[in-house]
Amino acid sequence: MKANAHPKQEDRLRALYSFDILDTDREKDFDDIVALAAELCGTAISVVNLIDAERQWFKAETGLGVRETPLETSICSHVILEEDFVEINDTLQDSRMCDNPLCLAEPGLRFYAGALLKTSSGLPLGTLCVLDYQPRKLTGIQRRTLQVLARQVMAQLELRKSLRAEEILRKEADHRVKNSLMSLSAFTRLQQRHYDSADTRTALSRVMARIDAMSRVHELLYQQPDGRMICLKSFLELVCGHTAHLAPPGVALQVEACAREVSVNKAVAIGSFVNEFIANSFKHAFPDERPGSVTVRLEQVNGSALRLTCRDDGVGYAAGADKIVAGLGVKIAEVVRMELEGELEVFAEGPGVSAALLFPA
């Protein structure tokens, strides 16, 4: 006979659908569980079975060969109305199964044992069950094994649900951060136009450089599933790609970087420093339409350390390195050096200027 609907059927189905598991592909984690259950219990069949509104669907199965069957022939639809564990030693001796065509067939399903798959609120989603073609009886350790494995199935489902929820929240947070950074950048640029003071305009330009660096970091973080580390090669290429269009005519911007990862804070500091150097080079190094280039290079040195070198081949600074540091922004240079826990070197000799940051990766 067909089982009655669960007394909390609407709540139960809502809980089942919240896991977003129905009609998904087979996965080794679940396949391994049913294979182990069948082997330990010595049965021909084992199934991770989820009871939908009009069908039972198998996330994993061994020995059965199908992914779903109608509820009319479902043994598990009866079992979810029972306690945590149900064992039917001979299905033809059970009034619920004695007219089931799957049990009456030759060979028919004559043995069933299943442990409920329950949510933390106690709603049954289905079972982890084993079936066989002859009557039998499980041992105590076999029953306990099925119950433990059923809890592992639910742990997998709960974990995947939590990860999906975290991903949704992260995307919503990313969207809000992106909008906030865009608004802040637009506001800063608007404020810059309203001030005649060179010092104020310079300070606001440095604020914009920091915002722009944060925007580049956010763009990379949004593309990465773990959201913890930044690939400096991709990051520097992105920063320079967004800055290249500001170059004076005849000036090329080049980036060469190794593929090392750093924390978000370090990436922001590096981005601020690179932005500041490029902005100063574009503004001062190539007067009177002088052609040239600005190069940003990141290389690994001394085992695990990294060296970031920014160089231009412009007119240079006659006043020497102190003038360069001042041009880069003393506070920015010092903050970056501290955040990177590294050393800053500035060179004024030769054509153009260069600044190098040496820091541990």
Coordinates of C-alpha atoms in Angstrom, one line a residue:
M1 CA 0.0 0.0 0.0
K2 CA 1.0 3.6 -0.5
A3 CA 2.2 5.3 2.7
N4 CA 0.3 8.2 4.2
A5 CA 1.8 11.7 3.9
H6 CA 4.0 12.8 6.8
P7 CA 2.1 14.8 9.4
K8 CA 4.4 17.7 8.8
Q9 CA 4.6 17.2 5.1
E10 CA 4.8 20.8 4.0
D11 CA 7.5 21.6 6.5
R12 CA 9.3 18.4 5.6
L13 CA 9.3 19.1 1.9
R14 CA 10.4 22.7 2.5
A15 CA 13.3 21.4 4.5
L16 CA 14.2 18.9 1.8
Y17 CA 14.2 21.5 -1.0
S18 CA 16.3 23.9 1.1
F19 CA 19.2 21.5 0.7
D20 CA 19.1 21.9 -3.1
I21 CA 20.2 18.2 -3.5
L22 CA 17.4 16.7 -5.7
D23 CA 18.4 15.8 -9.3
T24 CA 22.1 16.5 -8.7
D25 CA 24.8 14.4 -10.2
R26 CA 26.3 11.4 -8.4
E27 CA 29.1 12.2 -6.1
K28 CA 31.9 9.9 -4.7
D29 CA 31.3 11.0 -1.1
F30 CA 27.8 9.6 -1.1
D31 CA 28.6 6.6 -3.4
D32 CA 31.3 5.5 -0.9
I33 CA 28.8 5.6 1.9
V34 CA 26.3 3.3 0.2
A35 CA 29.1 1.0 -1.0
L36 CA 30.4 0.7 2.6
A37 CA 26.9 0.2 4.0
A38 CA 26.2 -2.7 1.6
E39 CA 29.5 -4.3 2.3
L40 CA 29.3 -4.1 6.1
C41 CA 25.7 -5.3 6.2
G42 CA 26.2 -8.0 3.5
T43 CA 23.3 -6.9 1.4
A44 CA 22.9 -6.6 -2.4
I45 CA 21.5 -3.1 -2.3
S46 CA 22.1 0.2 -0.4
V47 CA 20.6 3.6 -1.1
V48 CA 20.7 7.2 0.0
N49 CA 17.0 7.8 -0.5
L50 CA 15.2 11.2 -0.4
I51 CA 11.4 11.2 -0.3
D52 CA 9.9 13.9 -2.6
A53 CA 6.2 14.8 -2.9
E54 CA 5.5 12.2 -5.6
R55 CA 8.7 10.1 -5.9
Q56 CA 11.7 8.8 -4.0
W57 CA 15.0 9.9 -5.5
F58 CA 18.3 8.3 -4.9
K59 CA 21.3 10.5 -4.3
A60 CA 23.5 7.4 -4.3
E61 CA 22.7 3.7 -4.8
T62 CA 24.5 0.4 -5.3
G63 CA 22.9 -2.7 -6.7
L64 CA 19.7 -1.0 -7.8
G65 CA 20.6 0.7 -11.1
V66 CA 17.9 3.5 -11.1
R67 CA 17.9 7.0 -9.7
E68 CA 14.2 7.3 -8.7
T69 CA 11.0 5.3 -8.3
P70 CA 7.3 6.3 -7.6
L71 CA 6.1 6.5 -4.0
E72 CA 3.5 3.8 -4.6
T73 CA 6.3 1.2 -4.3
S74 CA 8.4 3.0 -1.8
I75 CA 9.3 1.2 1.4
C76 CA 11.1 4.3 2.7
S77 CA 8.0 6.5 2.5
H78 CA 6.6 4.2 5.3
V79 CA 9.8 4.3 7.2
I80 CA 9.9 8.1 7.5
L81 CA 6.7 7.9 9.6
E82 CA 8.5 5.7 12.1
E83 CA 11.4 5.9 14.6
D84 CA 15.0 6.6 13.8
F85 CA 15.8 3.1 12.7
V86 CA 13.5 0.5 11.1
E87 CA 14.4 -3.1 10.3
I88 CA 12.0 -5.4 8.4
N89 CA 13.3 -8.9 8.5
D90 CA 10.8 -10.3 6.0
T91 CA 8.8 -7.8 3.9
L92 CA 6.1 -10.3 3.0
Q93 CA 5.3 -10.7 6.7
D94 CA 4.7 -6.9 7.0
S95 CA 1.2 -5.6 6.3
R96 CA 2.6 -2.4 4.7
M97 CA 4.7 -4.4 2.2
C98 CA 2.8 -7.6 1.5
D99 CA 1.2 -6.2 -1.6
N100 CA 4.2 -4.2 -2.9
P101 CA 5.1 -5.4 -6.4
L102 CA 8.8 -4.9 -5.6
C103 CA 8.5 -7.3 -2.8
L104 CA 6.3 -9.8 -4.7
A105 CA 8.5 -9.9 -7.8
E106 CA 10.9 -12.8 -8.4
P107 CA 13.4 -12.1 -7.1
G108 CA 11.7 -9.6 -4.7
L109 CA 12.9 -7.3 -2.0
R110 CA 12.5 -9.4 1.1
F111 CA 14.7 -7.6 3.6
Y112 CA 14.9 -3.9 4.5
A113 CA 16.8 -1.8 7.2
G114 CA 17.0 2.0 7.2
A115 CA 18.2 4.8 9.3
L116 CA 16.4 8.1 9.0
L117 CA 18.1 11.2 7.5
K118 CA 16.8 13.9 9.8
T119 CA 17.3 17.6 10.0
S120 CA 18.5 19.3 13.2
S121 CA 14.8 20.1 13.9
G122 CA 13.8 16.4 13.5
L123 CA 12.2 16.5 10.1
P124 CA 12.8 13.3 8.1
L125 CA 14.1 13.8 4.6
G126 CA 14.6 10.1 3.7
T127 CA 16.8 7.2 4.7
L128 CA 20.1 5.5 4.3
C129 CA 18.9 1.9 3.8
V130 CA 20.1 -1.5 2.8
L131 CA 17.9 -4.1 1.1
D132 CA 18.3 -7.8 0.1
Y133 CA 16.4 -10.5 -1.8
Q134 CA 16.1 -12.9 1.1
P135 CA 14.9 -12.4 4.7
R136 CA 17.7 -11.7 7.2
K137 CA 18.6 -10.0 10.4
L138 CA 21.3 -7.4 11.1
T139 CA 23.7 -7.6 14.0
G140 CA 24.0 -4.9 16.6
I141 CA 27.1 -3.5 15.1
Q142 CA 25.5 -3.4 11.6
R143 CA 22.6 -1.4 12.9
R144 CA 24.9 1.1 14.7
T145 CA 27.0 1.4 11.5
L146 CA 23.9 2.3 9.5
Q147 CA 22.9 5.0 12.0
V148 CA 26.5 6.4 12.1
L149 CA 26.6 6.5 8.3
A150 CA 23.2 8.2 8.1
R151 CA 24.5 10.9 10.4
Q152 CA 27.5 11.3 8.0
V153 CA 25.1 11.8 5.1
M154 CA 23.3 14.5 7.0
A155 CA 26.6 16.1 8.0
Q156 CA 27.5 16.3 4.3
L157 CA 24.1 17.8 3.3
E158 CA 24.3 20.4 6.2
L159 CA 27.8 21.4 5.3
R160 CA 27.0 21.9 1.7
K161 CA 23.9 23.9 2.6
S162 CA 26.0 26.1 4.9
L163 CA 28.6 26.7 2.2
R164 CA 25.9 27.7 -0.3
A165 CA 24.4 30.2 2.3
E166 CA 27.9 31.6 3.0
E167 CA 28.5 32.1 -0.8
I168 CA 25.2 33.9 -1.1
L169 CA 26.1 36.2 1.8
R170 CA 29.5 36.8 0.4
K171 CA 28.2 37.8 -3.0
E172 CA 25.7 40.2 -1.3
A173 CA 28.5 41.7 0.8
D174 CA 30.8 42.0 -2.3
H175 CA 28.0 43.8 -4.2
R176 CA 27.6 46.3 -1.3
V177 CA 31.3 46.8 -0.9
K178 CA 31.7 47.4 -4.6
N179 CA 28.9 50.0 -4.6
S180 CA 30.4 51.7 -1.5
L181 CA 33.9 51.9 -3.0
M182 CA 32.4 53.4 -6.3
S183 CA 30.5 56.0 -4.3
L184 CA 33.5 56.9 -2.1
S185 CA 35.7 57.2 -5.1
A186 CA 33.2 59.5 -6.9
F187 CA 32.8 61.6 -3.8
T188 CA 36.5 62.0 -3.4
R189 CA 37.0 63.0 -7.0
L190 CA 34.2 65.5 -6.7
Q191 CA 35.7 67.0 -3.6
Q192 CA 39.1 67.3 -5.3
R193 CA 37.6 69.7 -7.9
H194 CA 36.4 72.1 -5.2
Y195 CA 39.8 72.8 -3.6
D196 CA 42.6 75.0 -4.9
S197 CA 45.1 74.1 -2.3
A198 CA 47.8 71.9 -3.8
D199 CA 48.3 70.1 -0.5
T200 CA 44.6 69.3 -0.2
R201 CA 44.4 68.1 -3.8
T202 CA 47.5 65.9 -3.3
A203 CA 46.1 64.4 -0.1
L204 CA 42.8 63.6 -1.9
S205 CA 44.6 62.0 -4.8
R206 CA 46.4 59.7 -2.3
V207 CA 43.0 58.8 -0.8
M208 CA 41.8 57.9 -4.3
A209 CA 44.9 55.8 -4.9
R210 CA 44.0 53.8 -1.7
I211 CA 40.4 53.5 -2.7
D212 CA 41.4 52.3 -6.2
A213 CA 43.8 49.7 -4.7
M214 CA 41.0 48.4 -2.5
S215 CA 38.7 48.2 -5.5
R216 CA 41.3 46.1 -7.4
V217 CA 41.6 43.8 -4.4
H218 CA 37.9 43.5 -4.1
E219 CA 37.6 42.6 -7.8
L220 CA 40.1 39.8 -7.3
L221 CA 38.5 38.6 -4.1
Y222 CA 35.1 38.4 -5.8
Q223 CA 36.6 36.0 -8.3
Q224 CA 38.2 33.7 -5.8
P225 CA 36.2 31.1 -3.8
D226 CA 38.3 31.2 -0.7
G227 CA 38.5 35.0 -0.5
R228 CA 41.7 35.0 1.6
M229 CA 44.7 35.4 -0.6
I230 CA 45.6 37.6 -3.6
C231 CA 47.7 36.5 -6.5
L232 CA 50.1 39.4 -7.0
K233 CA 50.6 38.7 -10.7
S234 CA 46.9 39.0 -11.5
F235 CA 46.6 41.9 -9.1
L236 CA 49.4 44.0 -10.5
E237 CA 48.3 43.3 -14.1
L238 CA 44.8 44.5 -13.1
V239 CA 46.1 47.7 -11.4
C240 CA 48.4 48.6 -14.3
G241 CA 45.7 47.7 -16.8
H242 CA 43.3 50.2 -15.2
T243 CA 46.1 52.9 -15.0
A244 CA 47.6 52.6 -18.4
H245 CA 45.0 54.8 -20.1
L246 CA 46.2 57.7 -18.0
A247 CA 49.7 57.6 -19.4
P248 CA 51.0 60.6 -21.3
P249 CA 51.3 60.2 -25.1
G250 CA 54.4 58.1 -26.0
V251 CA 54.7 56.6 -22.5
A252 CA 54.3 52.8 -22.1
L253 CA 53.4 51.1 -18.8
Q254 CA 54.8 47.6 -18.4
V255 CA 54.3 45.0 -15.7
E256 CA 56.3 41.8 -15.0
A257 CA 55.3 39.8 -12.0
C258 CA 55.8 36.3 -10.5
A259 CA 52.7 34.4 -9.4
R260 CA 53.0 34.7 -5.6
E261 CA 50.1 35.1 -3.2
V262 CA 49.9 37.5 -0.3
S263 CA 47.3 38.6 2.2
V264 CA 44.6 41.2 1.4
N265 CA 46.3 43.8 3.6
K266 CA 49.6 43.4 1.8
A267 CA 48.0 43.5 -1.6
V268 CA 46.3 46.8 -0.7
A269 CA 49.6 48.3 0.5
I270 CA 51.4 47.2 -2.7
G271 CA 48.5 48.5 -4.8
S272 CA 48.7 51.9 -3.1
F273 CA 52.5 52.1 -3.6
V274 CA 52.3 51.2 -7.3
N275 CA 49.5 53.6 -7.9
E276 CA 51.4 56.4 -6.2
F277 CA 54.6 55.7 -8.1
I278 CA 52.8 55.5 -11.5
A279 CA 50.9 58.7 -10.9
N280 CA 54.0 60.6 -9.9
S281 CA 55.9 59.3 -13.0
F282 CA 53.1 60.2 -15.4
K283 CA 52.9 63.6 -13.8
H284 CA 56.6 64.6 -13.5
A285 CA 58.9 62.2 -15.4
F286 CA 57.9 62.9 -19.0
P287 CA 57.5 66.7 -19.6
D288 CA 57.1 68.2 -23.1
E289 CA 55.8 65.0 -24.6
R290 CA 58.9 63.1 -23.8
P291 CA 58.5 59.4 -24.7
G292 CA 59.5 56.7 -22.3
S293 CA 58.3 53.9 -20.1
V294 CA 57.2 53.0 -16.6
T295 CA 58.0 49.4 -15.4
V296 CA 56.5 47.5 -12.4
R297 CA 58.4 44.3 -11.7
L298 CA 57.8 41.7 -8.9
E299 CA 60.4 39.0 -8.5
Q300 CA 61.3 36.3 -5.9
V301 CA 64.7 36.8 -4.3
N302 CA 66.6 35.1 -1.5
G303 CA 64.3 32.0 -1.3
S304 CA 60.9 33.3 -0.2
A305 CA 61.3 37.1 -0.2
L306 CA 59.8 39.3 -2.8
R307 CA 61.1 42.5 -4.4
L308 CA 58.7 45.0 -5.9
T309 CA 60.5 47.5 -8.2
C310 CA 58.9 50.5 -9.8
R311 CA 61.0 52.3 -12.4
D312 CA 60.7 55.0 -15.0
D313 CA 63.2 56.3 -17.5
G314 CA 62.1 59.9 -17.4
V315 CA 63.9 63.1 -16.6
G316 CA 64.7 62.0 -13.0
Y317 CA 65.2 64.1 -9.8
A318 CA 68.2 66.2 -9.6
A319 CA 67.6 66.6 -5.8
G320 CA 68.2 62.9 -5.2
A321 CA 66.4 60.1 -3.4
D322 CA 65.0 62.3 -0.6
K323 CA 63.0 64.3 -3.2
I324 CA 61.7 61.0 -4.7
V325 CA 60.5 59.8 -1.4
A326 CA 58.7 63.1 -0.7
G327 CA 57.2 62.8 -4.2
L328 CA 55.9 59.3 -3.5
G329 CA 54.4 60.6 -0.3
V330 CA 56.3 60.1 2.9
K331 CA 53.4 58.7 4.9
I332 CA 52.3 56.3 2.2
A333 CA 55.8 55.0 1.7
E334 CA 56.2 54.5 5.5
V335 CA 52.8 52.8 5.9
V336 CA 53.5 50.5 3.0
R337 CA 56.9 49.6 4.4
M338 CA 55.4 48.8 7.8
E339 CA 52.5 46.8 6.4
L340 CA 54.9 44.7 4.3
E341 CA 57.4 44.4 7.1
G342 CA 60.1 45.2 4.6
E343 CA 62.7 47.7 3.4
L344 CA 62.3 50.6 1.0
E345 CA 65.2 51.7 -1.4
V346 CA 65.0 54.6 -3.7
F347 CA 67.5 55.4 -6.5
A348 CA 68.0 58.6 -8.4
E349 CA 71.1 58.0 -10.4
G350 CA 70.8 57.1 -14.1
P351 CA 67.9 58.0 -16.4
G352 CA 64.7 58.2 -14.4
V353 CA 64.1 57.0 -10.9
S354 CA 63.3 53.7 -9.2
A355 CA 61.9 52.6 -5.9
A356 CA 62.2 49.0 -4.6
L357 CA 60.4 47.3 -1.8
L358 CA 61.9 44.2 -0.3
F359 CA 59.6 42.2 1.9
P360 CA 58.9 38.6 3.1
A361 CA 56.1 36.7 1.2

